[in-house]
Short mmCIF file of C-alpha atoms in Angstrom, two decimals:
data_model
loop_
_atom_site.label_atom_id
_atom_site.label_comp_id
_atom_site.label_asym_id
_atom_site.label_seq_id
_atom_site.Cartn_x
_atom_site.Cartn_y
_atom_site.Cartn_z
CA MET A 760 0.99 3.97 47.06
CA SER A 761 0.00 3.98 43.39
CA GLN A 762 0.33 7.17 41.38
CA PRO A 763 -0.72 8.00 37.83
CA PHE A 764 2.36 7.64 35.63
CA LEU A 765 1.48 7.60 31.95
CA ASP A 766 -1.46 7.60 29.51
CA ALA A 767 -0.79 5.40 26.50
CA ILE A 768 -3.22 6.77 23.92
CA PHE A 769 -3.87 4.38 21.06
CA LYS A 770 -5.09 6.05 17.88
CA GLY A 771 -6.23 4.48 14.66
CA ALA A 772 -9.40 3.17 13.02
CA ARG A 773 -9.56 0.11 15.25
CA PHE A 774 -9.35 2.11 18.48
CA ASP A 775 -12.66 3.92 18.26
CA GLY A 776 -14.34 3.65 21.63
CA SER A 777 -12.76 2.66 24.87
CA GLU A 778 -11.72 -0.87 24.06
CA LEU A 779 -8.17 -2.16 23.79
CA PRO A 780 -7.57 -5.33 21.75
CA VAL A 781 -5.86 -7.71 24.18
CA ASP A 782 -2.92 -8.41 21.89
CA LEU A 783 -1.93 -4.77 22.28
CA LEU A 784 -1.20 -5.37 25.94
CA GLN A 785 2.15 -6.54 24.56
CA GLU A 786 2.87 -2.94 23.64
CA LEU A 787 2.48 -1.89 27.26
CA GLU A 788 4.74 -4.71 28.35
CA ALA A 789 7.32 -3.61 25.76
CA TYR A 790 7.08 -0.04 27.08
CA ARG A 791 7.67 -1.25 30.61
CA ASP A 792 10.81 -3.16 29.51
CA LEU A 793 12.01 -0.11 27.62
CA LEU A 794 11.43 2.10 30.65
CA LEU A 795 13.41 -0.27 32.81
CA ALA A 796 16.29 -0.36 30.32
CA VAL A 797 16.43 3.42 30.11
CA ALA A 798 16.20 3.78 33.91
CA ARG A 799 19.02 1.28 34.28
CA HIS A 800 21.14 3.33 31.85
CA ILE A 801 20.36 6.55 33.73
CA TYR A 802 21.23 4.96 37.06
CA LEU A 803 24.57 3.62 35.87
CA ASP A 804 25.36 6.95 34.24
CA GLN A 805 24.75 8.66 37.59
CA HIS A 806 26.77 6.04 39.50
CA ARG A 807 29.80 5.46 37.34
CA ASP A 808 31.56 3.61 40.11
CA ARG A 809 28.98 0.83 39.87
CA GLN A 810 28.88 -2.05 37.43
CA ARG A 811 25.28 -2.95 37.95
CA VAL A 812 22.10 -1.61 39.45
CA PRO A 813 21.21 -2.40 43.08
CA ARG A 814 19.44 -5.65 43.91
CA GLY A 815 15.68 -5.22 43.55
CA PHE A 816 15.99 -2.37 41.05
CA ALA A 817 13.92 -4.10 38.36
CA GLU A 818 11.34 -5.34 40.85
CA SER A 819 10.90 -1.82 42.17
CA LEU A 820 9.23 -0.81 38.92
CA LYS A 821 5.64 -1.77 39.64
CA LEU A 822 3.64 -0.51 36.68
CA THR A 823 -0.02 -1.44 36.49
CA LEU A 824 -2.83 -0.91 33.98
CA SER A 825 -5.24 0.92 36.22
CA GLY A 826 -7.88 1.81 33.69
CA ILE A 827 -9.04 2.17 30.10
CA GLN A 828 -10.59 5.50 29.17
CA GLU A 829 -12.28 6.89 26.09
CA GLY A 830 -10.68 9.34 23.69
CA SER A 831 -9.48 6.86 21.10
CA THR A 832 -8.36 4.23 23.60
CA VAL A 833 -6.43 5.48 26.60
CA ALA A 834 -4.57 2.90 28.69
CA VAL A 835 -3.89 4.49 32.04
CA LEU A 836 -0.69 3.27 33.67
CA SER A 837 -0.01 3.79 37.33
CA ARG A 838 3.17 3.23 39.23
CA GLN A 839 3.60 2.06 42.74
CA VAL A 840 6.25 4.41 44.08
CA PRO A 841 8.79 2.70 46.32
CA ALA A 842 9.11 3.63 49.99
CA GLN A 843 11.40 6.56 50.72
CA PRO A 844 14.17 4.52 52.43
CA GLU A 845 14.77 2.63 49.16
CA LEU A 846 14.97 5.90 47.25
CA ALA A 847 17.48 7.22 49.74
CA ASP A 848 19.58 4.13 49.35
CA TRP A 849 19.56 4.29 45.54
CA GLY A 850 19.71 8.02 45.18
CA ALA A 851 17.15 9.93 43.05
CA ASP A 852 14.29 8.15 41.32
CA THR A 853 15.28 7.14 37.79
CA PHE A 854 11.95 5.97 36.36
CA GLU A 855 10.38 9.36 35.86
CA PRO A 856 13.56 10.68 34.20
CA ALA A 857 13.51 7.48 32.08
CA ARG A 858 9.95 8.30 30.96
CA GLU A 859 11.13 11.80 30.01
CA LYS A 860 14.16 10.41 28.19
CA ILE A 861 12.00 8.05 26.14
CA GLY A 862 9.87 11.07 25.26
CA GLU A 863 12.94 13.00 24.11
CA VAL A 864 14.10 10.07 21.96
CA LEU A 865 10.68 9.69 20.31
CA ALA A 866 10.39 13.42 19.70
CA ALA A 867 13.84 13.48 18.12
CA ALA A 868 12.97 10.59 15.82
CA ASN A 869 9.67 12.17 14.81
CA SER A 870 11.29 15.50 14.01
CA GLY A 871 14.32 13.96 12.28
CA THR A 872 16.76 15.56 14.71
CA PRO A 873 19.70 13.76 16.42
CA LEU A 874 18.91 11.50 19.36
CA PRO A 875 19.95 12.75 22.83
CA ALA A 876 23.74 12.58 23.16
CA GLY A 877 25.04 9.37 24.67
CA PHE A 878 21.88 7.38 24.22
CA PRO A 879 23.29 3.85 24.05
CA THR A 880 22.81 1.51 21.12
CA GLU A 881 21.85 -1.45 23.29
CA VAL A 882 18.99 0.56 24.78
CA LEU A 883 17.97 1.86 21.37
CA ARG A 884 17.55 -1.77 20.27
CA LYS A 885 14.85 -2.17 22.89
CA PHE A 886 12.59 -0.02 20.75
CA ASN A 887 12.33 -2.98 18.39
CA ARG A 888 9.98 -4.69 20.83
CA LEU A 889 7.67 -1.71 20.74
CA GLY A 890 5.20 -1.47 17.85
CA LYS A 891 5.13 -5.16 16.97
CA ARG A 892 1.33 -5.05 17.13
CA LEU A 893 0.84 -1.69 15.41
CA MET A 894 -0.50 -1.36 11.90
CA ASP A 895 0.87 1.37 9.63
CA SER A 896 -2.01 3.69 10.38
CA ASP A 897 -1.90 3.21 14.18
CA SER A 898 -0.10 5.37 16.69
CA ILE A 899 0.49 5.45 20.43
CA GLU A 900 0.92 8.75 22.25
CA PHE A 901 2.92 8.27 25.44
CA ARG A 902 1.59 11.15 27.47
CA PRO A 903 3.01 11.60 30.98
CA SER A 904 0.18 11.80 33.52
CA GLY A 905 -0.89 15.39 34.03
CA ALA A 906 0.66 16.59 30.77
CA SER A 907 -1.47 17.92 27.94
CA THR A 908 0.47 16.13 25.23
CA GLY A 909 3.17 13.55 24.70
CA PRO A 910 5.38 12.11 21.94
CA LYS A 911 3.80 9.81 19.39
CA PHE A 912 5.11 6.43 18.40
CA THR A 913 4.32 4.99 14.94
CA ILE A 914 5.93 2.47 12.65
CA VAL A 915 7.65 5.42 10.95
CA THR A 916 9.11 6.48 14.33
CA LYS A 917 10.34 2.94 14.85
CA ARG A 918 11.97 2.77 11.44
CA ARG A 919 13.74 6.08 12.04
CA LEU A 920 14.98 5.03 15.44
CA LEU A 921 16.35 1.71 14.28
CA SER A 922 17.58 2.68 10.82
CA SER A 923 20.95 3.72 12.23
CA LEU A 924 21.51 0.22 13.63
CA GLN A 925 21.16 -1.47 10.26
CA ASP A 926 19.13 -4.10 12.04
CA GLU A 927 15.97 -5.78 10.90
CA ILE A 928 12.93 -4.48 12.70
CA GLU A 929 9.86 -6.36 13.79
CA VAL A 930 6.45 -5.22 12.62
CA ALA A 931 2.89 -6.52 12.60
CA TYR A 932 2.27 -8.47 9.42
CA ILE A 933 -0.65 -9.61 7.33
CA GLY A 934 0.06 -11.00 3.87
CA TYR A 935 -0.40 -13.75 1.37
CA ALA A 936 2.08 -16.50 0.61
CA ARG A 937 2.37 -19.99 -0.83
CA LEU A 938 2.87 -22.89 1.52
CA ALA A 939 6.25 -24.52 0.80
CA GLY A 940 6.64 -26.85 3.76
CA ALA A 941 6.41 -27.31 7.49
CA SER A 942 8.80 -28.73 10.06
CA ASP A 943 7.90 -29.83 13.58
CA THR A 944 11.57 -30.04 14.54
CA ARG A 945 12.26 -26.46 13.50
CA CYS A 946 8.82 -25.33 14.73
CA ALA A 947 8.52 -23.51 11.41
CA VAL A 948 6.32 -23.20 8.35
CA ASP A 949 8.14 -22.48 5.10
CA LEU A 950 6.47 -19.91 2.89
CA THR A 951 7.07 -18.36 -0.50
CA LEU A 952 5.95 -14.73 -0.66
CA PRO A 953 4.41 -13.30 -3.84
CA SER A 954 7.73 -11.54 -4.40
CA GLY A 955 9.33 -15.00 -4.74
CA ARG A 956 11.25 -14.70 -1.49
CA ASP A 957 11.34 -17.87 0.62
CA VAL A 958 10.83 -17.16 4.31
CA GLU A 959 10.46 -19.18 7.45
CA GLY A 960 7.58 -18.55 9.81
CA ARG A 961 8.18 -19.52 13.44
CA ALA A 962 5.00 -21.24 14.51
CA GLY A 963 3.34 -22.82 17.51
CA GLU A 964 1.69 -26.19 17.64
CA ASP A 965 -1.72 -25.06 16.39
CA VAL A 966 -0.33 -23.37 13.32
CA LEU A 967 1.98 -26.31 12.55
CA ASP A 968 -1.02 -28.64 12.80
CA ALA A 969 -2.97 -26.39 10.45
CA ALA A 970 -0.12 -26.39 7.94
CA ALA A 971 0.26 -30.17 8.21
CA LYS A 972 -3.39 -30.63 7.36
CA VAL A 973 -3.00 -28.56 4.20
CA MET A 974 0.33 -30.04 3.12
CA PRO A 975 -0.46 -33.53 1.84
CA ASP A 976 -2.75 -32.39 -0.97
CA ARG A 977 -2.08 -28.75 -1.37
CA LYS A 978 1.56 -27.92 -1.14
CA ALA A 979 1.95 -24.52 -2.83
CA ALA A 980 -1.56 -23.53 -1.73
CA TRP A 981 -2.05 -19.79 -1.30
CA LEU A 982 -2.42 -18.82 2.32
CA ARG A 983 -3.37 -15.72 4.24
CA VAL A 984 -0.82 -15.42 7.01
CA SER A 985 -0.63 -13.08 9.97
CA GLY A 986 1.72 -12.47 12.86
CA THR A 987 4.95 -10.57 13.30
CA ALA A 988 7.57 -10.12 10.60
CA SER A 989 11.17 -9.06 10.65
CA VAL A 990 11.86 -6.58 7.83
CA ASP A 991 15.12 -5.13 6.62
CA ASN A 992 15.98 -1.52 5.77
CA TYR A 993 14.40 -1.97 2.33
CA ASP A 994 11.12 -3.16 3.93
CA ARG A 995 11.71 -6.66 2.68
CA VAL A 996 10.22 -9.39 4.84
CA MET A 997 13.11 -11.58 5.95
CA LYS A 998 11.22 -13.97 8.19
CA LEU A 999 8.03 -14.25 10.19
CA THR A 1000 9.20 -14.18 13.77
CA GLU A 1001 5.77 -15.24 14.97
CA LEU A 1002 3.38 -16.92 12.56
CA GLU A 1003 0.16 -16.76 14.51
CA ASP A 1004 -2.42 -17.75 12.00
CA LEU A 1005 -2.74 -19.21 8.53
CA GLU A 1006 -5.75 -19.99 6.42
CA VAL A 1007 -6.07 -21.32 2.89
CA VAL A 1008 -7.50 -18.68 0.56
CA ASP A 1009 -10.54 -19.44 -1.59
CA GLU A 1010 -9.78 -21.02 -4.95
CA GLU A 1011 -11.17 -17.90 -6.68
CA TYR A 1012 -8.44 -15.74 -5.13
CA ALA A 1013 -5.74 -18.33 -5.70
CA VAL A 1014 -6.59 -18.23 -9.41
CA THR A 1015 -6.57 -14.41 -9.35
CA PHE A 1016 -3.16 -14.33 -7.65
CA ASP A 1017 -1.73 -16.70 -10.28
CA LYS A 1018 -3.13 -14.63 -13.14
CA VAL A 1019 -1.89 -11.36 -11.70
CA GLN A 1020 1.54 -12.87 -11.15
CA THR A 1021 1.68 -14.02 -14.76
CA ARG A 1022 0.55 -10.60 -15.98
CA ILE A 1023 3.25 -8.76 -13.99
CA ASP A 1024 5.82 -11.15 -15.44
CA GLU A 1025 4.58 -10.26 -18.91
CA LEU A 1026 4.94 -6.55 -18.23
CA ALA A 1027 8.59 -7.04 -17.34
CA THR A 1028 9.25 -8.06 -20.96
CA ILE A 1029 7.78 -5.02 -22.74
CA GLN A 1030 10.20 -3.01 -24.77
CA ASN A 1031 10.70 0.71 -25.24
CA GLY A 1032 8.33 2.11 -27.87
CA TRP A 1033 5.49 -0.31 -27.01
CA LEU A 1034 2.85 2.47 -27.17
CA ASP A 1035 2.91 3.24 -30.88
CA GLY A 1036 6.51 4.44 -30.64
CA GLU A 1037 6.03 6.07 -27.23
CA GLY A 1038 6.11 4.26 -23.90
CA VAL A 1039 9.22 2.93 -22.15
CA GLY A 1040 9.71 -0.52 -20.70
CA LEU A 1041 9.44 -0.86 -16.95
CA VAL A 1042 11.96 1.50 -15.37
CA GLU A 1043 12.77 -1.05 -12.66
CA ARG A 1044 12.87 -4.82 -13.23
CA ASN A 1045 12.39 -5.64 -9.58
CA THR A 1046 8.65 -5.56 -9.19
CA SER A 1047 8.45 -8.07 -6.37
CA TRP A 1048 7.04 -5.57 -3.90
CA VAL A 1049 4.23 -4.76 -6.31
CA ARG A 1050 2.95 -8.32 -6.01
CA ASP A 1051 3.08 -8.21 -2.21
CA SER A 1052 1.04 -4.98 -2.10
CA LEU A 1053 -1.39 -5.95 -4.83
CA PHE A 1054 -2.17 -9.38 -3.37
CA LEU A 1055 -2.75 -7.81 0.05
CA VAL A 1056 -5.25 -5.35 -1.40
CA ILE A 1057 -7.05 -8.00 -3.46
CA GLY A 1058 -7.21 -10.46 -0.58
CA GLU A 1059 -8.11 -8.11 2.26
CA LEU A 1060 -10.76 -6.26 0.26
CA SER A 1061 -12.11 -9.31 -1.59
CA LEU A 1062 -11.60 -7.56 -4.92
CA PRO A 1063 -11.92 -9.26 -8.30
CA LYS A 1064 -9.00 -9.63 -10.67
CA PRO A 1065 -7.68 -6.19 -11.60
CA GLY A 1066 -6.56 -4.99 -14.97
CA VAL A 1067 -2.77 -4.60 -14.69
CA PHE A 1068 -1.12 -2.33 -17.23
CA PRO A 1069 2.13 -0.62 -18.03
CA THR A 1070 2.15 3.17 -18.08
CA PRO A 1071 3.91 5.14 -20.81
CA GLU A 1072 6.41 6.29 -18.14
CA GLY A 1073 7.43 2.72 -17.30
CA HIS A 1074 5.43 2.07 -14.14
CA ILE A 1075 2.61 -0.38 -13.32
CA GLN A 1076 -1.03 0.52 -12.90
CA ALA A 1077 -3.75 -1.78 -11.51
CA GLU A 1078 -7.37 -0.88 -12.11
CA TRP A 1079 -10.83 -2.07 -11.15
CA ILE A 1080 -14.21 -0.92 -12.39
CA LEU A 1081 -16.46 -1.43 -9.37
CA ASN A 1082 -20.08 -0.52 -9.97
CA LYS A 1083 -19.83 3.11 -11.15
CA ASN A 1084 -16.50 3.70 -9.56
CA HIS A 1085 -12.96 3.35 -10.72
CA LEU A 1086 -10.19 2.26 -8.40
CA THR A 1087 -6.56 2.72 -9.46
CA LEU A 1088 -3.31 1.76 -7.81
CA LEU A 1089 -0.33 3.33 -9.55
CA PHE A 1090 2.90 1.58 -8.53
CA ASN A 1091 5.75 4.04 -8.95
CA LEU A 1092 8.81 1.91 -9.59
CA ASP A 1093 11.32 4.79 -9.58
CA ASP A 1094 10.65 6.08 -6.10
CA PRO A 1095 8.87 3.08 -4.67
CA GLY A 1096 5.39 4.09 -3.62
CA VAL A 1097 1.76 3.61 -4.47
CA GLU A 1098 -0.70 6.29 -5.55
CA VAL A 1099 -4.26 5.27 -4.79
CA GLU A 1100 -7.09 6.93 -6.72
CA VAL A 1101 -10.78 6.29 -5.99
CA PHE A 1102 -12.98 7.93 -8.63
CA ASP A 1103 -16.77 8.18 -8.25
CA ALA A 1104 -18.22 8.83 -11.68
CA GLU A 1105 -21.63 9.95 -10.38
CA SER A 1106 -20.28 12.70 -8.17
CA ASP A 1107 -17.21 13.30 -10.36
CA LEU A 1108 -15.15 13.28 -7.15
CA GLU A 1109 -11.78 11.64 -6.86
CA GLU A 1110 -9.89 10.88 -3.66
CA THR A 1111 -6.16 10.31 -4.00
CA GLU A 1112 -3.39 9.51 -1.55
CA THR A 1113 0.21 8.38 -1.91
CA PHE A 1114 1.74 5.69 0.27
CA LYS A 1115 5.17 4.20 0.75
CA ARG A 1116 5.57 0.72 -0.62
CA SER A 1117 5.69 -0.77 2.87
CA GLU A 1118 2.34 0.72 3.85
CA GLY A 1119 0.17 -2.07 2.45
CA ASP A 1120 -2.26 -2.12 5.35
CA SER A 1121 -2.67 1.67 5.18
CA ILE A 1122 -3.60 1.31 1.52
CA VAL A 1123 -6.21 -1.30 2.46
CA GLU A 1124 -7.64 1.00 5.15
CA TYR A 1125 -7.71 3.99 2.81
CA ILE A 1126 -9.62 2.10 0.12
CA LYS A 1127 -12.06 0.76 2.73
CA GLN A 1128 -12.77 4.30 3.88
CA HIS A 1129 -13.10 5.90 0.47
CA ARG A 1130 -14.54 3.34 -1.90
CA GLY A 1131 -18.13 4.15 -0.91
CA GLY A 1132 -20.35 2.20 -3.27
CA ALA A 1133 -17.42 0.65 -5.04
CA GLY A 1134 -17.89 -2.69 -3.38
CA ALA A 1135 -16.59 -5.78 -5.07
CA VAL B 1291 -10.48 22.09 -37.47
CA THR B 1292 -14.22 22.46 -36.82
CA ASP B 1293 -16.45 21.47 -33.95
CA ILE B 1294 -18.54 18.36 -34.47
CA GLU B 1295 -22.14 19.48 -34.23
CA ASP B 1296 -23.96 16.15 -34.24
CA GLN B 1297 -24.09 15.33 -30.56
CA GLU B 1298 -25.00 11.71 -31.29
CA GLU B 1299 -21.93 11.12 -33.46
CA LEU B 1300 -19.68 8.34 -32.20
CA LEU B 1301 -16.00 8.98 -31.70
CA HIS B 1302 -13.91 5.83 -32.09
CA ARG B 1303 -10.79 5.38 -29.99
CA GLN B 1304 -8.19 2.73 -30.85
CA VAL B 1305 -6.93 0.50 -28.05
CA ASN B 1306 -3.24 -0.33 -27.99
CA PRO B 1307 -2.58 -4.00 -27.05
CA GLY B 1308 -0.52 -2.81 -24.09
CA PHE B 1309 -3.62 -1.07 -22.76
CA PHE B 1310 -5.71 -4.20 -22.88
CA GLN B 1311 -5.64 -7.28 -20.70
CA ASP B 1312 -7.15 -10.68 -21.38
CA GLU B 1313 -10.93 -11.06 -21.52
CA ASP B 1314 -12.39 -7.61 -21.24
CA GLN B 1315 -10.20 -5.22 -19.31
CA PRO B 1316 -8.90 -2.03 -20.92
CA THR B 1317 -7.19 0.71 -18.91
CA SER B 1318 -8.49 4.23 -18.41
CA GLN B 1319 -5.22 5.32 -20.00
CA VAL B 1320 -6.89 4.55 -23.33
CA PHE B 1321 -8.79 7.81 -23.02
CA ARG B 1322 -5.88 9.94 -21.86
CA PRO B 1323 -3.68 11.92 -24.28
CA THR B 1324 -0.04 10.92 -24.29
CA ARG B 1325 2.83 13.39 -24.50
CA LYS B 1326 2.97 13.36 -28.30
CA ASP B 1327 -0.78 14.10 -28.51
CA GLU B 1328 -0.19 17.55 -27.02
CA GLY B 1329 -3.48 17.52 -25.20
CA ARG B 1330 -5.54 16.39 -28.19
CA LEU B 1331 -6.82 12.82 -27.98
CA SER B 1332 -6.98 11.27 -31.46
CA VAL B 1333 -10.26 9.59 -32.42
CA SER B 1334 -12.12 8.79 -35.62
CA ALA B 1335 -15.41 10.50 -36.42
CA GLY B 1336 -18.11 7.87 -36.75
CA SER B 1337 -19.86 9.68 -39.62
CA ARG B 1338 -16.74 9.28 -41.73
CA ALA B 1339 -15.51 5.83 -40.69
CA SER B 1340 -17.19 2.97 -38.88
CA ALA B 1341 -15.47 1.47 -35.86
CA GLU B 1342 -14.20 -1.41 -37.99
CA GLU B 1343 -13.02 0.93 -40.75
CA SER B 1344 -11.28 3.19 -38.23
CA LEU B 1345 -9.28 0.24 -36.87
CA ARG B 1346 -8.36 -0.92 -40.38
CA ARG B 1347 -7.15 2.56 -41.33
CA TYR B 1348 -5.21 2.95 -38.09
CA ASN B 1349 -3.31 -0.27 -38.48
CA GLU B 1350 -2.75 0.12 -42.23
CA ARG B 1351 -1.43 3.66 -41.93
CA GLY B 1352 1.30 2.31 -39.67
CA CYS B 1353 0.80 4.86 -36.95
CA GLY B 1354 0.43 2.11 -34.37
CA SER B 1355 -1.40 -1.08 -33.61
CA SER B 1356 -4.94 -1.42 -32.33
CA CYS B 1357 -6.60 -4.50 -30.92
CA GLY B 1358 -10.10 -3.03 -30.67
CA VAL B 1359 -12.26 0.06 -30.63
CA LEU B 1360 -14.06 1.79 -27.77
CA SER B 1361 -16.40 4.68 -28.53
CA VAL B 1362 -18.07 7.64 -26.90
CA THR B 1363 -20.41 10.23 -28.37
CA VAL B 1364 -19.77 13.95 -28.82
CA GLU B 1365 -22.48 14.63 -26.23
CA GLU B 1366 -20.79 12.35 -23.71
CA CYS B 1367 -17.59 14.32 -24.22
CA SER B 1368 -19.50 17.61 -23.86
CA SER B 1369 -20.98 16.42 -20.55
CA LEU B 1370 -17.40 16.22 -19.32
CA GLU B 1371 -16.66 19.67 -20.77
CA LEU B 1372 -14.49 18.21 -23.50
CA ALA B 1373 -14.85 19.60 -27.01
CA ALA B 1374 -14.71 17.27 -30.06
CA ARG B 1375 -13.52 18.54 -33.40
CA TYR B 1376 -12.95 17.21 -36.92
CA ASP B 1377 -9.25 17.26 -37.71
CA PRO B 1378 -8.79 15.53 -41.08
CA LEU B 1379 -5.23 14.57 -41.94
CA GLY B 1380 -3.94 15.49 -45.40
CA GLU B 1381 -1.34 14.09 -47.74
CA ASP B 1382 1.34 15.91 -45.80
CA ASP B 1383 0.75 13.81 -42.69
CA PRO B 1384 3.67 11.39 -42.19
CA ALA B 1385 1.26 8.44 -42.10
CA GLY B 1386 -0.82 9.64 -45.00
CA PRO B 1387 -4.33 11.09 -45.22
CA ASP B 1388 -7.30 10.24 -43.03
CA ASP B 1389 -10.45 12.29 -43.49
CA ALA B 1390 -12.09 10.70 -40.42
CA HIS B 1391 -9.42 11.91 -37.99
CA ALA B 1392 -10.86 13.97 -35.13
CA VAL B 1393 -9.72 15.06 -31.71
CA VAL B 1394 -11.10 15.42 -28.20
CA ASP B 1395 -9.50 18.48 -26.68
CA PHE B 1396 -7.95 18.12 -23.21
CA ASN B 1397 -5.93 21.35 -23.44
CA GLY B 1398 -6.14 23.63 -20.44
CA LEU B 1399 -6.63 20.72 -18.05
CA ASP B 1400 -4.09 19.58 -15.50
CA LYS B 1401 -2.78 16.04 -15.15
CA SER B 1402 -5.30 15.04 -12.48
CA GLN B 1403 -8.13 16.29 -14.71
CA HIS B 1404 -6.74 14.22 -17.57
CA LYS B 1405 -6.91 11.16 -15.35
CA LYS B 1406 -10.42 11.84 -14.07
CA LYS B 1407 -11.87 12.50 -17.49
CA GLY B 1408 -10.06 9.48 -18.90
CA LYS B 1409 -11.72 7.32 -16.27
CA ALA B 1410 -15.14 8.84 -16.88
CA LEU B 1411 -14.81 8.25 -20.63
CA LEU B 1412 -13.71 4.64 -20.06
CA LEU B 1413 -16.70 3.97 -17.83
CA ILE B 1414 -19.04 5.41 -20.46
CA ALA B 1415 -17.38 3.46 -23.27
CA MET B 1416 -17.37 0.17 -21.35
CA ASN B 1417 -21.02 0.66 -20.52
CA ARG B 1418 -21.65 0.82 -24.28
CA GLY B 1419 -19.37 -2.15 -24.92
CA TRP B 1420 -16.70 -2.68 -27.51
CA THR B 1421 -17.78 -1.20 -30.83
CA TYR B 1422 -15.32 -3.42 -32.70
CA ARG B 1423 -13.10 -6.28 -31.64
CA PRO B 1424 -11.35 -8.27 -34.41
CA ASP B 1425 -10.59 -11.10 -31.97
CA ALA B 1426 -14.24 -11.38 -30.95
CA GLU B 1427 -15.28 -11.43 -34.58
CA ALA B 1428 -12.73 -14.13 -35.39
CA ALA B 1429 -13.84 -16.17 -32.40
CA GLY B 1430 -17.48 -15.89 -33.49
CA ALA B 1431 -16.73 -16.76 -37.12
#
């Protein structure tokens, strides 16, 4: 007999309506695996005389997607509850308590309070599989069936949960990089990010073929790449764990990227006093993340080459005049973050928002929503 | 310090090389007072010095370096609720006298207002085009 178990409520700009992009089914699969891991932990905690769970324990978790409903996008999960004799044999059901425990862990991470006592590290690591398909501005609410609310899971939640492990975490990734090589034997494409970091992208046959076609003539070509990335505690991309797609960017943007890169290099050389005696040099020499963010914004929004300037305080400001609007990205190098300002001269209105440096796709979404007539 | 009455009068603003990128891209920071300006954006009154003359004076007086001039009118400043005033500099000024010196008053505005008005002034000035660019003149010579 199947019973409602959980509503996974996807929220974000791409979840308007009642449709669920198929790649996000991976999130439900990751939740199922997490649920199983937590249930296993609960069972062994309740049966300390046992080394492992009973035979058939994993198979007894029969979770199905029984419907998609409106209200952002609600994936309704049902669970086929095992027959009573099995429950009697194993003791109390552990999957509903596991759902509650996951909720407690998420709530603790969201509120910045300690995780439930005794929650094991190896189970905590399972949260790394969750959220691999989420963009910065997306969230999933895991609402137990029948409840009016449930804990939310976002990329911020994930970072908080895993920060204590000092591990790299996996996140959805879209970015721009230069093609440096490709290897069939390693099943990998070698890329150089705008920041200068060389990374490997694990790729399937199709992507390797695509890279091989580009390689002979255009090694170092600028590419738009997407997939899943492993990032460290400083939000640096360490590798692309799944490089799912690559495409060569138009020559126009390749030229823009090169010019912007040169300009940022120039800014790194300015000296204190550059502004008629005022103005300090850049307060932080490591500006690699600025390139990553800036190229993402230019590429995803098809923007022309920006003006890139130092500020008197030692930060970097990128600007575009787009029709009668003015778009500014202020890269704060002290406390890494980006202030986005969209100014409409006709209405004299300005929208501003501040983002963390890792929130490149949120910046893109914000500009899309607020630029109005400021099209490229 | 007296208000400039001629609404059509151009106010010339010098552009620091750091605030200018190749081709034709200045930053809106050009039209924003810096800390030492104390809320008063320095400009040159067009009735007392042309754009070219204002740049020559600026660079010769040693108060900084300018790579070009962008200009707005008094009326354009007024439309943004910014007052423009003559503020001639005398012999006692560290850089020497300049009878064309004037200011656009940003006092009483917060930082976000400084930014917004700076952007609005840049858009107006860029719509007019550069009023003097030594490089462009040299290239055309």
